[in-house]
Coordinates of C-alpha atoms and ligand atoms in Angstrom, one line a residue:
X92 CA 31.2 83.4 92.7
X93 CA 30.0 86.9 92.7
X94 CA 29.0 87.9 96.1
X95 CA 30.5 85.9 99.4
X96 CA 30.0 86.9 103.3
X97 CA 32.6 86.8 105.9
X98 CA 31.9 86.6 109.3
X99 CA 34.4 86.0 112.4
X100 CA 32.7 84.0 115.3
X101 CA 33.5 82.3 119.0
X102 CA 36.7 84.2 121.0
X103 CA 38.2 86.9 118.9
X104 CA 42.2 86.5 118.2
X105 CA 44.5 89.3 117.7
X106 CA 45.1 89.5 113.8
X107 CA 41.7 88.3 112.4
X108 CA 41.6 92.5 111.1
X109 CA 44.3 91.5 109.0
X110 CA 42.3 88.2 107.6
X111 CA 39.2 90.2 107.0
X112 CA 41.4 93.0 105.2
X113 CA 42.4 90.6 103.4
X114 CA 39.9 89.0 102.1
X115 CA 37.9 92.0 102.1
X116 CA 40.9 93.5 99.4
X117 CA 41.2 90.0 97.5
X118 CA 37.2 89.7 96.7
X119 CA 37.2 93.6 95.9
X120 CA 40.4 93.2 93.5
X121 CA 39.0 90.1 91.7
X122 CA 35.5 91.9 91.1
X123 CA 33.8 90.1 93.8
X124 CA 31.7 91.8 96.1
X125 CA 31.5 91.3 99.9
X126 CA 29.2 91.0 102.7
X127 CA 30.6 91.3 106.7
X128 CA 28.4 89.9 108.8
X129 CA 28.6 91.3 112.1
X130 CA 28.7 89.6 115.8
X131 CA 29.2 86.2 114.2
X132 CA 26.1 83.3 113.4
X133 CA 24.1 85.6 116.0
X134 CA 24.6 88.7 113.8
X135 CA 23.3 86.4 110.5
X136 CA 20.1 85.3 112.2
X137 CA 19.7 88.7 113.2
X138 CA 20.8 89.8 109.5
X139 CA 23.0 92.3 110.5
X140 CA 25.1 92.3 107.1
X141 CA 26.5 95.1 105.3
X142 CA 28.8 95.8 102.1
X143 CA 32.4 96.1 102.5
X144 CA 34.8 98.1 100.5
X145 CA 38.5 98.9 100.3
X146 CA 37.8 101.9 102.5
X147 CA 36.0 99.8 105.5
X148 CA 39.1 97.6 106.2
X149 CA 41.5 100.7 106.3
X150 CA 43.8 101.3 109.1
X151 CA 42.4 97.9 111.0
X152 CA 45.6 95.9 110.1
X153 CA 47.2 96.8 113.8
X154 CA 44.3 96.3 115.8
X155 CA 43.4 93.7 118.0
X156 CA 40.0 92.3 118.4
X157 CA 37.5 92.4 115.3
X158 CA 35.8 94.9 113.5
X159 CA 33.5 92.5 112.4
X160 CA 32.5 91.4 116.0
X161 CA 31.9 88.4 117.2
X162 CA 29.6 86.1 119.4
X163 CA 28.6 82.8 120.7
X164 CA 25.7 81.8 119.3
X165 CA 23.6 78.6 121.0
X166 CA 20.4 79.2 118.2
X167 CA 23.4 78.3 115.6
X168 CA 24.1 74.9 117.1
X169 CA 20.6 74.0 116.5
X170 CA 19.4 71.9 112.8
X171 CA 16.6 75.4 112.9
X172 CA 19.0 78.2 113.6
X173 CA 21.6 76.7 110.9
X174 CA 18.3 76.3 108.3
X175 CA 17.4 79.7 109.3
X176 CA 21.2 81.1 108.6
X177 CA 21.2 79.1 105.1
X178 CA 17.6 80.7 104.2
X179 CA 18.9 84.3 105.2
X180 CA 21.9 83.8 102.9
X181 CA 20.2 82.8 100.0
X182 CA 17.6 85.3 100.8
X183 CA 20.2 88.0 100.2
X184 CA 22.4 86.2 97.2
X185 CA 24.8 84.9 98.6
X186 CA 27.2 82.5 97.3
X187 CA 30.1 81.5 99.5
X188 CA 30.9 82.1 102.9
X189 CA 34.6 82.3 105.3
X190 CA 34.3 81.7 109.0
X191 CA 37.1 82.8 110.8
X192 CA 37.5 81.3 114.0
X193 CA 38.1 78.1 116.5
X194 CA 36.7 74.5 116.4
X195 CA 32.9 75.4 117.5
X196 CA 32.8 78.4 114.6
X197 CA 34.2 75.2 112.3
X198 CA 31.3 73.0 113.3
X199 CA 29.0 76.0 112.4
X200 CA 30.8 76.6 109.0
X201 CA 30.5 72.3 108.4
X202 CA 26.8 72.4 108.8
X203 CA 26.8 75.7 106.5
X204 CA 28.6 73.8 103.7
X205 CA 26.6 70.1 104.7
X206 CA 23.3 72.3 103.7
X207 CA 24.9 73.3 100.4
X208 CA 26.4 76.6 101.2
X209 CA 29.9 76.9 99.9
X210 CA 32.2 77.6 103.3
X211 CA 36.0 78.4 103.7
X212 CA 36.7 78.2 107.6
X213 CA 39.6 80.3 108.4
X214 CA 41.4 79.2 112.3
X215 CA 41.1 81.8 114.8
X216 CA 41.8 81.7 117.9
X217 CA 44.4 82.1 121.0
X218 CA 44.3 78.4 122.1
X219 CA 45.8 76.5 119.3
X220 CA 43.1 73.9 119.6
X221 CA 42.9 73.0 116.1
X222 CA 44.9 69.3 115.1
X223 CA 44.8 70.4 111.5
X224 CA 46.8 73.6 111.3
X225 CA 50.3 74.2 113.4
X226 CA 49.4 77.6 113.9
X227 CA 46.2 79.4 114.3
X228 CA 45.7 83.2 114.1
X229 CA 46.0 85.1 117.4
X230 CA 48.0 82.1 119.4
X231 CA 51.5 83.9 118.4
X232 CA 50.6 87.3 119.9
X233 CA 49.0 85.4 123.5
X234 CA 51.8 83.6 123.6
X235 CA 53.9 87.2 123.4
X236 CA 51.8 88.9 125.8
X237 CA 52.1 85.7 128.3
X238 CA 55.9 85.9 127.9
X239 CA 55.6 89.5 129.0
X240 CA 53.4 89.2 132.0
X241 CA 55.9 86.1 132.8
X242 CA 58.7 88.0 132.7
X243 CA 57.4 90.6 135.1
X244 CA 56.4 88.5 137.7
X245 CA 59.6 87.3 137.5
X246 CA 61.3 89.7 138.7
X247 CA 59.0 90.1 141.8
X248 CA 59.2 86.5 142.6
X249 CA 62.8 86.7 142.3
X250 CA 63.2 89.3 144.5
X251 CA 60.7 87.8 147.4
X252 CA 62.3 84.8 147.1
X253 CA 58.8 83.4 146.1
X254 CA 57.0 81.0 144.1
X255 CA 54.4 81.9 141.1
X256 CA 51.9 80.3 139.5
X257 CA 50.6 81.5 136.7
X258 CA 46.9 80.6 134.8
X259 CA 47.0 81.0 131.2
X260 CA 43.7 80.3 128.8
X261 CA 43.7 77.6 126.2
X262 CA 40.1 75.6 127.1
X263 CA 41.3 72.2 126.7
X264 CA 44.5 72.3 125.4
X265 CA 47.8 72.9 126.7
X266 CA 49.9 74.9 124.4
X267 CA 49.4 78.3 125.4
X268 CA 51.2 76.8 128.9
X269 CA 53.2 74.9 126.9
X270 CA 55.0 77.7 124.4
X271 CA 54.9 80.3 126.6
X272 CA 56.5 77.9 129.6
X273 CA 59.3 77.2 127.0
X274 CA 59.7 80.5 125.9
X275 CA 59.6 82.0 129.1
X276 CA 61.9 79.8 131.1
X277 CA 59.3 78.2 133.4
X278 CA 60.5 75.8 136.2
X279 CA 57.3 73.8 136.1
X280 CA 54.2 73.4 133.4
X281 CA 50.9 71.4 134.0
X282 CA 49.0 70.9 131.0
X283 CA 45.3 69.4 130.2
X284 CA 46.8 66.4 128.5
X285 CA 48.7 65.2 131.7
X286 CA 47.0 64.7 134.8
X287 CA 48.1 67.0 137.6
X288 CA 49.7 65.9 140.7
X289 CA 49.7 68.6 143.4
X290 CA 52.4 66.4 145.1
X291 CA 54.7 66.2 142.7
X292 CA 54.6 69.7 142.2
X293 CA 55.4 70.2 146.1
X294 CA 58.3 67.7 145.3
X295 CA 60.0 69.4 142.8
X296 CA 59.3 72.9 144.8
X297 CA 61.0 71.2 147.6
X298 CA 64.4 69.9 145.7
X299 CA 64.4 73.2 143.7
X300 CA 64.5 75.5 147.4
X301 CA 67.1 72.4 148.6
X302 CA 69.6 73.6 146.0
X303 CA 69.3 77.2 146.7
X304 CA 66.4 78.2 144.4
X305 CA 64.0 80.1 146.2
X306 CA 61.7 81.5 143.2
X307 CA 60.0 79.9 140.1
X308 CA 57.6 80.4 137.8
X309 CA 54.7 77.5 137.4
X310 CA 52.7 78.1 134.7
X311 CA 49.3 76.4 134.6
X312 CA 46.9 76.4 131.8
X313 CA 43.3 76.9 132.7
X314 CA 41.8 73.4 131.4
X315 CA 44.5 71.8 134.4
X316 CA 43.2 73.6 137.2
X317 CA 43.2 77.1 138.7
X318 CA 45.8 78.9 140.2
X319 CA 44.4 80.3 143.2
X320 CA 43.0 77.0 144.5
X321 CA 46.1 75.7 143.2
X322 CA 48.4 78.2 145.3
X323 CA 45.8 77.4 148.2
X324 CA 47.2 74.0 148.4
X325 CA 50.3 74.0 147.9
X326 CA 49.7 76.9 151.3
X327 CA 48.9 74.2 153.2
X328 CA 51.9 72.3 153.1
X329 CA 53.3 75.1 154.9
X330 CA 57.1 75.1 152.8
X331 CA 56.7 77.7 150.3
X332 CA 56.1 81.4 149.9
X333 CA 53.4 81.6 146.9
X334 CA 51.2 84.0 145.0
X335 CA 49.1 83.2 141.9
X336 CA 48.0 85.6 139.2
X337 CA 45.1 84.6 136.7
X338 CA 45.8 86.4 133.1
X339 CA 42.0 86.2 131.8
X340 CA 41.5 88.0 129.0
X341 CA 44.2 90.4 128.4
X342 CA 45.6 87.1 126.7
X343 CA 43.1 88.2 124.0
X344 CA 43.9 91.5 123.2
X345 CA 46.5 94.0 122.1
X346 CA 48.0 94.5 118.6
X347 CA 48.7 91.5 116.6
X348 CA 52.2 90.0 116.4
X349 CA 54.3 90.3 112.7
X350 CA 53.2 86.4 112.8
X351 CA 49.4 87.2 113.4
X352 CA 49.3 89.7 110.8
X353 CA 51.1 87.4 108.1
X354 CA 48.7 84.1 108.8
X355 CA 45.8 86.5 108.8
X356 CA 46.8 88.1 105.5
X357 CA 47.6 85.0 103.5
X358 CA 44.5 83.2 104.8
X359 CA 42.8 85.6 104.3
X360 CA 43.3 85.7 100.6
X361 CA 44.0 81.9 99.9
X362 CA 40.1 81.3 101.8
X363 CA 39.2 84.3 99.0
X364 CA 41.0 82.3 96.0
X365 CA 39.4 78.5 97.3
X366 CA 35.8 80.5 96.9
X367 CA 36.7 82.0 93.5
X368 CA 37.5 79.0 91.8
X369 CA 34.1 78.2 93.2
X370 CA 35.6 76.1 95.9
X371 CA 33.8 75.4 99.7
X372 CA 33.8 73.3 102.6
X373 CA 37.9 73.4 103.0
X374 CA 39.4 74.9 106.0
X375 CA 42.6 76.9 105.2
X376 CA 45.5 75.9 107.6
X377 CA 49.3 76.3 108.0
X378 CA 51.6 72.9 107.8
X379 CA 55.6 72.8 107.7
X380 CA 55.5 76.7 106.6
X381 CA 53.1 75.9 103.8
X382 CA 50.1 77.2 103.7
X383 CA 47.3 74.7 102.3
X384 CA 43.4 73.4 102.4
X385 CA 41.7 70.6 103.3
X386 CA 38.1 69.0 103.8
X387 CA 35.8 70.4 106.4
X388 CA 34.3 67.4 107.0
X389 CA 37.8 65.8 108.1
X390 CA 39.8 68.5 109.4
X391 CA 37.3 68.7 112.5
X392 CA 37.1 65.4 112.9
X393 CA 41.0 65.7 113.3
X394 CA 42.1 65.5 117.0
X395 CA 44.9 67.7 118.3
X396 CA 48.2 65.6 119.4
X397 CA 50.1 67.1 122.0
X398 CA 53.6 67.8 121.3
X399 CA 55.1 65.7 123.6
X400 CA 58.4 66.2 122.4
X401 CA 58.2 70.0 123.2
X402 CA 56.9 68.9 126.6
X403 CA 59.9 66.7 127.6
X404 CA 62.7 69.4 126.0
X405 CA 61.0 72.1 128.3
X406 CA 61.4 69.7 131.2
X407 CA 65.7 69.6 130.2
X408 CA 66.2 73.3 129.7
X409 CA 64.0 73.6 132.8
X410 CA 66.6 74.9 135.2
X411 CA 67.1 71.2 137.9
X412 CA 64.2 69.8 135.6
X413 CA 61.9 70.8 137.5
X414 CA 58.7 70.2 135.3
X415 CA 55.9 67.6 136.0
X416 CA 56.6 65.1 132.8
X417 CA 54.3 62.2 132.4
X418 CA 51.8 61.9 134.8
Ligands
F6P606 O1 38.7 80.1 123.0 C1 39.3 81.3 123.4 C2 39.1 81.5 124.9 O2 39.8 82.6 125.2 C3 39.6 80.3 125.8 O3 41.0 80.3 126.0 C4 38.8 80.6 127.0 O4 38.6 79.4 127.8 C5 37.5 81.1 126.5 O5 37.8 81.6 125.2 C6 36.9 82.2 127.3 O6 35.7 82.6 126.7 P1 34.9 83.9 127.1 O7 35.6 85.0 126.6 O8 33.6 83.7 126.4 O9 34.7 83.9 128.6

């Protein structure tokens, strides 16, 4: 392939900079040019492209966010919009195309490569949504800036002798709650994949205060329930001292993790290499510390397993076991 277009779509992640760099550097290096496509499938129906060179993807590699922009774009879910986007990039020569970004960006880049454009879809996003890769770029450096927000409010709680809980993003899937409960110590998690149970919750408040602990963290991701409705009833049982605190978007931001900038890098380039060898409709993903591809078509027809296992050892290093298991 001579020319190919990259374009980063849905919620932006902290370290897709360092996947377009990378690319951008790859394509350039193996005498490819390339296309950046900005604000996602809105900015190609729009045909707001431009050329990229080693110069436009300088000094990006610590920022969060995207250079290239991104949207969400409803015209691009329709059979016209995506017939529209295919005309517009064979319109302007076009040969291959990398998505970065989470599972609605994939369905975009699968009806791209179903209408005979070659696609590479690289995984961005915070929430970890995605069954066929462990990681996904930008989840690492959420999960850091959750374990720093945690930690503060720990020390408040802890010193008000008061419970916390704590919303965390991740749309329908639990493991920014999940790692970031592990990681930072949390005495209770409620995730998506297991049905809350606001009494049970109150229970294992109520044995934790019995054996002297008056503070704890709860950590709640968003697709469970909300944390200020949440606090709200656990009020009315009139036991407990809580607060709640909603993280919302700073969970997007910031400069991207050592582990952000490495997935982005190597994705980056291995989505560059599948497109070379004239290679589409494969979705780059990370398996057992290997990096690898597989079909478009199957890899979003994949469906995310919890890690139960994760789950359960979080509810023994729990400090009294205090998390909701298995509802
Ligand atoms: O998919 C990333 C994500 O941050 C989700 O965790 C969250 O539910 C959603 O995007 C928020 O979307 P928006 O920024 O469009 O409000």
């Amino acid at each position: 392939m001579k020319k190919i277009a990259i374009l980063t779509s849905g919620g932006d992640a902290p370290g897709m900079n360092a996947a377009i760099r990378a690319a951008v550097r790859y394509a350039i290096y193996v005498d490819m040019e390339v296309i950046g496509i900005a604000r996602g499938y809105q900015g190609l129906l729009d045909e707001q492209m431009y050329n990229m060179d080693m110069r436009s993807v300088a000094d990006i590699i610590q920022r969060g966010g995207t250079i290239l922009r991104t949207a969400r774009c409803p015209e691009f879910v329709t059979k016209e919009g995506q017939k529209k986007g295919v005309e517009i990039l064979r319109k302007n020569d076009i040969d291959g195309v990398i998505v970065i970004g989470g599972d609605g960006s994939f369905m975009g880049a699968k009806a791209l490569s179903e209408l005979g454009i070659p696609t590479i879809g690289i995984p961005g996003t915070i929430d970890n949504d995605l069954a066929y890769t462990d990681y996904s770029i930008g989840f690492d450096t959420a999960c850091n800036t959750i374990l720093d927000a945690i930690n503060k409010i720990r020390d408040t709680m802890t010193s008000h002798e008061r419970f916390s809980i704590i919303e965390v993003m991740g749309r329908h899937c639990g493991d920014l709650a999940l790692y970031t409960g592990v990681g930072g110590g949390a005495e209770i998690i409620i995730v998506p994949e297991h049905k809350l149970d606001i009494e049970k919750v109150c229970e294992k408040m109520r044995d934790s205060k019995k054996r002297g602990k008056m503070s704890g963290i709860i950590l709640l991701a968003e697709g469970a329930g909300h944390a200020h409705s949440l606090a709200e009833e656990i009020k009315k049982h009139g036991e407990f001292s809580i607060r709640s605190s909603v993280l919302g978007h700073l969970q997007r931001g910031g400069s991207p993790s050592m582990k952000d900038r490495y997935l982005g890098t190597n994705m980056g380039v291995y989505a560059v290499k599948l497109l070379e060898q004239g290679i589409g409709n494969r979705i780059v993903g990370i398996r057992d510390n290997k990096f690898y591809d597989m079909d478009i078509v199957e890899g979003c027809a994949m469906k995310k397993e919890f890690n139960i296992d994760l789950y359960n050892l979080a509810g023994i290093v729990a400090r009294n076991n205090m998390i909701t298991i298995g509802n």
